[in-house]
Coordinates of C-alpha atoms in Angstrom, one line a residue:
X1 CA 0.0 0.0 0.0
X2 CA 2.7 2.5 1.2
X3 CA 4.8 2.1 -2.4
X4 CA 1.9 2.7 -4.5
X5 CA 0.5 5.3 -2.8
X6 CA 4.0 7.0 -2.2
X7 CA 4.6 6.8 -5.9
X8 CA 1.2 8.2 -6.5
X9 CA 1.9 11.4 -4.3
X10 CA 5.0 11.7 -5.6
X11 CA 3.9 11.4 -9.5
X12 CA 1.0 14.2 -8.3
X13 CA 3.9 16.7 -7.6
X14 CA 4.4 16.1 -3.8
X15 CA 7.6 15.2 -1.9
X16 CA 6.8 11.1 -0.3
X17 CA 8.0 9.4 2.0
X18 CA 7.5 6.5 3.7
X19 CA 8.0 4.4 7.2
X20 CA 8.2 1.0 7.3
X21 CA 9.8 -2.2 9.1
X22 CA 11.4 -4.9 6.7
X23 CA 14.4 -6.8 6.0
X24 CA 15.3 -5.4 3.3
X25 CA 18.5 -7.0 2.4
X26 CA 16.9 -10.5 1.8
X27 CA 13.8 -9.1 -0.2
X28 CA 14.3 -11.3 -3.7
X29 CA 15.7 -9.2 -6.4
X30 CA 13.0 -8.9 -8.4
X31 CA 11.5 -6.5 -5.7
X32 CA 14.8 -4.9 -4.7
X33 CA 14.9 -3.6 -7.9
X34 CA 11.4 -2.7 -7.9
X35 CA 11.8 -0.8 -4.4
X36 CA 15.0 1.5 -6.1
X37 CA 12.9 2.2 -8.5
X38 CA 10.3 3.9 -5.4
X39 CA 13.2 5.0 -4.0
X40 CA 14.6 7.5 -7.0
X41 CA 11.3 9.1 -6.3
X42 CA 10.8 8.4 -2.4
X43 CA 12.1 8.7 0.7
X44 CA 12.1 5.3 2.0
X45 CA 13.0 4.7 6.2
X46 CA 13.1 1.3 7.0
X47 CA 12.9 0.3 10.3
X48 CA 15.4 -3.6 10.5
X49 CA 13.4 -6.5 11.4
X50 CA 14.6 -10.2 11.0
X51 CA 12.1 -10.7 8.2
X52 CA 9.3 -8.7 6.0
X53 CA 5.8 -9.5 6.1
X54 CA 4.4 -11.4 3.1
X55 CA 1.2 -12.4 2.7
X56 CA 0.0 -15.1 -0.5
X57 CA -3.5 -13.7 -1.9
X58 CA -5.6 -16.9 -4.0
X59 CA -8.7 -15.5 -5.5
X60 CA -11.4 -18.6 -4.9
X61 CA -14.3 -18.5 -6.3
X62 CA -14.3 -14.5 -6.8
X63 CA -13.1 -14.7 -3.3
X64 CA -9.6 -13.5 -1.8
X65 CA -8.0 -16.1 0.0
X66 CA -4.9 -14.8 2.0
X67 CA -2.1 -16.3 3.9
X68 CA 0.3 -14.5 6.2
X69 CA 3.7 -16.4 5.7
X70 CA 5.9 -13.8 8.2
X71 CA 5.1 -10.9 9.9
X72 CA 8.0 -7.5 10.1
X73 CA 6.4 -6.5 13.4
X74 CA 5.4 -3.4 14.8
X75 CA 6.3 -0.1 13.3
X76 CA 7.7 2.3 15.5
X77 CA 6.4 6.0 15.6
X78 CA 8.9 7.4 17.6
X79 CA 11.3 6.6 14.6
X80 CA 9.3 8.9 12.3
X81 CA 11.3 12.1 11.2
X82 CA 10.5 14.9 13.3
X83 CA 9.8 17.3 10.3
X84 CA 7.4 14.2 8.9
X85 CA 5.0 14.7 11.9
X86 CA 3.5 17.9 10.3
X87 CA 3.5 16.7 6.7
X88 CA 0.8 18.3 4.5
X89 CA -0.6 14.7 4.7
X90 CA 0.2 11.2 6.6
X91 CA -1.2 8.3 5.3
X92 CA -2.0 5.5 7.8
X93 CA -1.8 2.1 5.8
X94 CA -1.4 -1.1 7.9
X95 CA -1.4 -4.4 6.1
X96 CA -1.1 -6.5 9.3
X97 CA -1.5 -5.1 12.5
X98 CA 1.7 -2.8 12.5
X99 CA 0.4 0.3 13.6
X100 CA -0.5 0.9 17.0
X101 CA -3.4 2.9 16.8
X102 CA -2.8 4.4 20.0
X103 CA 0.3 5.7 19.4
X104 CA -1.1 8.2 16.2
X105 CA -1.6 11.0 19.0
X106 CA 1.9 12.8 18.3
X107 CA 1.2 13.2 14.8
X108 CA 0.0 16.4 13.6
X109 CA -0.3 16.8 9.6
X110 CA -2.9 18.8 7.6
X111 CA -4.8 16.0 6.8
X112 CA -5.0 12.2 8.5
X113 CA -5.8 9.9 5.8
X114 CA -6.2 6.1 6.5
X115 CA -6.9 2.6 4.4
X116 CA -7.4 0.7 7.4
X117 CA -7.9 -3.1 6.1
X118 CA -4.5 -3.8 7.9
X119 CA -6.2 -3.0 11.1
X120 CA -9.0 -6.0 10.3
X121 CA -6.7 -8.9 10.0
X122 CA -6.1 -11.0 12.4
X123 CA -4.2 -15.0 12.4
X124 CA -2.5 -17.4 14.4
X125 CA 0.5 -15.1 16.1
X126 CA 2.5 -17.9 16.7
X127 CA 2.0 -20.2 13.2
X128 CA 0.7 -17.4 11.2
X129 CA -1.0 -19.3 8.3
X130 CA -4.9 -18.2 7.4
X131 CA -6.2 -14.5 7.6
X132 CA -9.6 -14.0 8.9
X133 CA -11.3 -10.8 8.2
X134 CA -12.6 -9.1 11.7
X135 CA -14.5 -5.9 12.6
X136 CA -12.8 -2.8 12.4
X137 CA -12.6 -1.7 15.9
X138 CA -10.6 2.3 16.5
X139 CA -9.9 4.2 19.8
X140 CA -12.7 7.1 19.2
X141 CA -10.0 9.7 19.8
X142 CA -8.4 7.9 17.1
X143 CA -11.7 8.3 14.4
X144 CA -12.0 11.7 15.6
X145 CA -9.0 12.7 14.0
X146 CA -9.6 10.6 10.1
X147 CA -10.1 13.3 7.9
X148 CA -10.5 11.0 5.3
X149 CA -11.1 7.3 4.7
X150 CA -10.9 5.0 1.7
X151 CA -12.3 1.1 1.9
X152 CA -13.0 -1.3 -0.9
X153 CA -16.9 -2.6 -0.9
X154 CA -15.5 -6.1 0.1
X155 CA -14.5 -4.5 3.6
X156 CA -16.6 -2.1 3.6
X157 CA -19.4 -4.3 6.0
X158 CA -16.5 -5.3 8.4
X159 CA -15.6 -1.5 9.0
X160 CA -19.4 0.3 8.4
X161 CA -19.2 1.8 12.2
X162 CA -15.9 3.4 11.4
X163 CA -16.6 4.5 8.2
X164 CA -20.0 6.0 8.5
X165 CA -18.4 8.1 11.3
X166 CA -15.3 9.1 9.3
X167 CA -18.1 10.1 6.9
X168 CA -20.7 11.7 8.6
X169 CA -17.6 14.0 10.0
X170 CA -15.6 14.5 7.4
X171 CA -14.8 12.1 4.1
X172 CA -14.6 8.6 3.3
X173 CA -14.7 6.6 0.4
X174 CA -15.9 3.1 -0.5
X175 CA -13.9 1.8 -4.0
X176 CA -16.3 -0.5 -5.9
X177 CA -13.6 -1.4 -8.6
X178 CA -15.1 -0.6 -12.2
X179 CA -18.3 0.3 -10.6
X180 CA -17.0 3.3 -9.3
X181 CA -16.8 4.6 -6.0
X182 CA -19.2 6.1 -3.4
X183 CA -18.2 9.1 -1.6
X184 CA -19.8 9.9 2.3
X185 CA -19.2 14.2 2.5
X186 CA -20.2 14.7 5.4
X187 CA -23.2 12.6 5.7
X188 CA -24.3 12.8 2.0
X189 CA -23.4 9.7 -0.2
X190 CA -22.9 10.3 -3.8
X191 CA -21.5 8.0 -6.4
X192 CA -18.1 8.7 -8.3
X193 CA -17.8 7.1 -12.0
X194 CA -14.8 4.7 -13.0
X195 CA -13.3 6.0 -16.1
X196 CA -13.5 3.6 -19.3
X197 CA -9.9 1.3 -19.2
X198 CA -8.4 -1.7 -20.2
X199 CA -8.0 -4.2 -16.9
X200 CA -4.7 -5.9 -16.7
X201 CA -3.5 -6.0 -13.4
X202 CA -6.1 -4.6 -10.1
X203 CA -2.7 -4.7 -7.9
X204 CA -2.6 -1.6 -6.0
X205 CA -5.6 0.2 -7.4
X206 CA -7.2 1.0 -4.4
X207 CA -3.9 2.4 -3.2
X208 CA -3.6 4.7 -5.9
X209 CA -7.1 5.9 -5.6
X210 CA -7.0 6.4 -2.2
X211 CA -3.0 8.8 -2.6
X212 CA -5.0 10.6 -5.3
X213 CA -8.0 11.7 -3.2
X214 CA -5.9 12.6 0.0
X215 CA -3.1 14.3 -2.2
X216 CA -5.9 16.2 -4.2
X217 CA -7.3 17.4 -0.9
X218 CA -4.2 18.3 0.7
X219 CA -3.8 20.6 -2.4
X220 CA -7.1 22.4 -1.6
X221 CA -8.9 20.7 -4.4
X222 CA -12.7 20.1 -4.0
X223 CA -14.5 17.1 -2.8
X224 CA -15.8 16.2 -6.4
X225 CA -12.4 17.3 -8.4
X226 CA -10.6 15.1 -5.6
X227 CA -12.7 12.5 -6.2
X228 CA -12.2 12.6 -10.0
X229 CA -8.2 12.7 -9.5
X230 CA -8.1 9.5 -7.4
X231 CA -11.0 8.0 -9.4
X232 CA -8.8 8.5 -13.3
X233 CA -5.9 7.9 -11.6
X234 CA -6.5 4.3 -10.4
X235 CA -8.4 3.8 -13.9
X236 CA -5.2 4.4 -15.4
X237 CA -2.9 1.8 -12.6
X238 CA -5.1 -1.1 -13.7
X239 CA -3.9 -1.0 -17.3
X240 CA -0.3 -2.1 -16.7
X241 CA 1.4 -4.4 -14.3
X242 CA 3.8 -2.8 -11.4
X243 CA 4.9 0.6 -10.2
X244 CA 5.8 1.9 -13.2
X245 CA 1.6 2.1 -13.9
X246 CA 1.6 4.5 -12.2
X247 CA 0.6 7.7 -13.1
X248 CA 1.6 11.6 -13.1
X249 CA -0.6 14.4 -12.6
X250 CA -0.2 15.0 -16.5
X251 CA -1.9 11.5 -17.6
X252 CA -4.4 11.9 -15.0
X253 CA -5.2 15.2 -16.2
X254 CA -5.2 14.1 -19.9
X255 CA -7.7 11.2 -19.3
X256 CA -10.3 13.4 -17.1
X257 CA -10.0 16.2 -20.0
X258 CA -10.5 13.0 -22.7
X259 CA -13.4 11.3 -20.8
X260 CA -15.4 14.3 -20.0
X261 CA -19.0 14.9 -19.8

């Protein structure tokens, strides 16, 4: 989650960065390579850990199957930059339980965005093995300070408390893949188009979407234009396979101004 949407902020014009915990010198080389590619564009601080959590995803049945094979740990916040604690935005992205949700009081930036389906996974802690799905359950202090939240529809159920409350306050997002999105503004639900593509790889999609509508809010953009960004810009990751599908603000721009009206 944290490359693509790094790379998306990054391709919108932003300076990225991002916090992690991995082992990084025993990734396989295929995603070494991949990661200096992120890291031409961002700042990467990883935090050592004995291994790197890695998941395997099987798609049964239309269903997503997933398996946790190793887990990093726990991500430190009191190794986060100083200077990163005010960032225009900070995007909260656990895929595994590595964030502490009590420990996101000492960050202060412009706007708290957060894809929380990291915080719904749960498995054996001392096997690992299957991931089962549970509800998404935040310190209210914590919700209180989401200014905006992005969930695809199959999690959607799962974290409905949360999100309705994100929304109802401020903004949160439900991604429905080519159906679209639906946007919650402050209470009132409206439905954001997918723009027409080519599907060749749904990798990191939601990722994308969700760096494009934080990014595009940061930047003073309205709801609806916001909405548009993140919507084109995640249209256009699903036609290639990697991080280099990624887009800039230029392609984004160009396939709004095409598919207009």
């Amino acid at each position: 989650t944290v490359v693509y949407a790094a790379l998306t902020a990054a391709r919108a014009g932003m300076r990225a960065a991002i916090l992690t915990r991995a082992s990084l010198d025993t990734l396989p080389d295929d995603q070494r390579e991949a990661l200096a590619v992120v890291a031409s564009e961002v700042e990467i601080v990883a935090q050592a850990s004995s291994t790197t959590t890695t998941f395997t995803n099987r798609d049964v049945a239309g269903r997503r199957i997933q398996e946790l094979h190793a887990w990093a740990g726990e991500i430190d916040l009191n190794g986060l930059p100083p200077h990163w604690r005010t960032a225009r935005v900070i995007h909260l992205a656990p895929v595994a339980q590595e964030i502490d949700p009590r420990s996101i009081g000492r960050l202060s930036p412009q706007l708290m965005g957060c894809t929380p389906q990291g915080w719904m996974r749960e498995w054996d802690r001392r096997r690992f093995g299957p991931i089962r799905s549970t509800p998404l359950r935040l310190p209210p202090d914590l919700i209180a300070r989401i200014d905006s939240a992005v969930i695809s529809s199959e999690e959607s159920v799962a974290a409905r408390d949360v999100i309705e409350e994100v929304g109802r306050r401020s903004l949160a997002a439900i991604t429905r893949s080519q159906q679209g999105a639906v946007l919650i503004d402050r209470g009132r639900r409206t439905e954001v188009r997918a723009y027409v593509s080519r599907t060749v790889d749904t990798v990191g999609a939601g990722d994308v979407f969700a760096a494009g509508l934080f990014a595009s809010r940061a930047d003073g953009e309205s709801v609806a234009a916001s909405a548009r960004y993140a919507a084109a810009a995640a249209a256009l990751k699903v036609q290639a396979v990697g991080l280099r599908s990624v887009p800039n603000r230029d392609a984004v721009e160009g396939l709004i101004e095409r598919q207009s009206g």
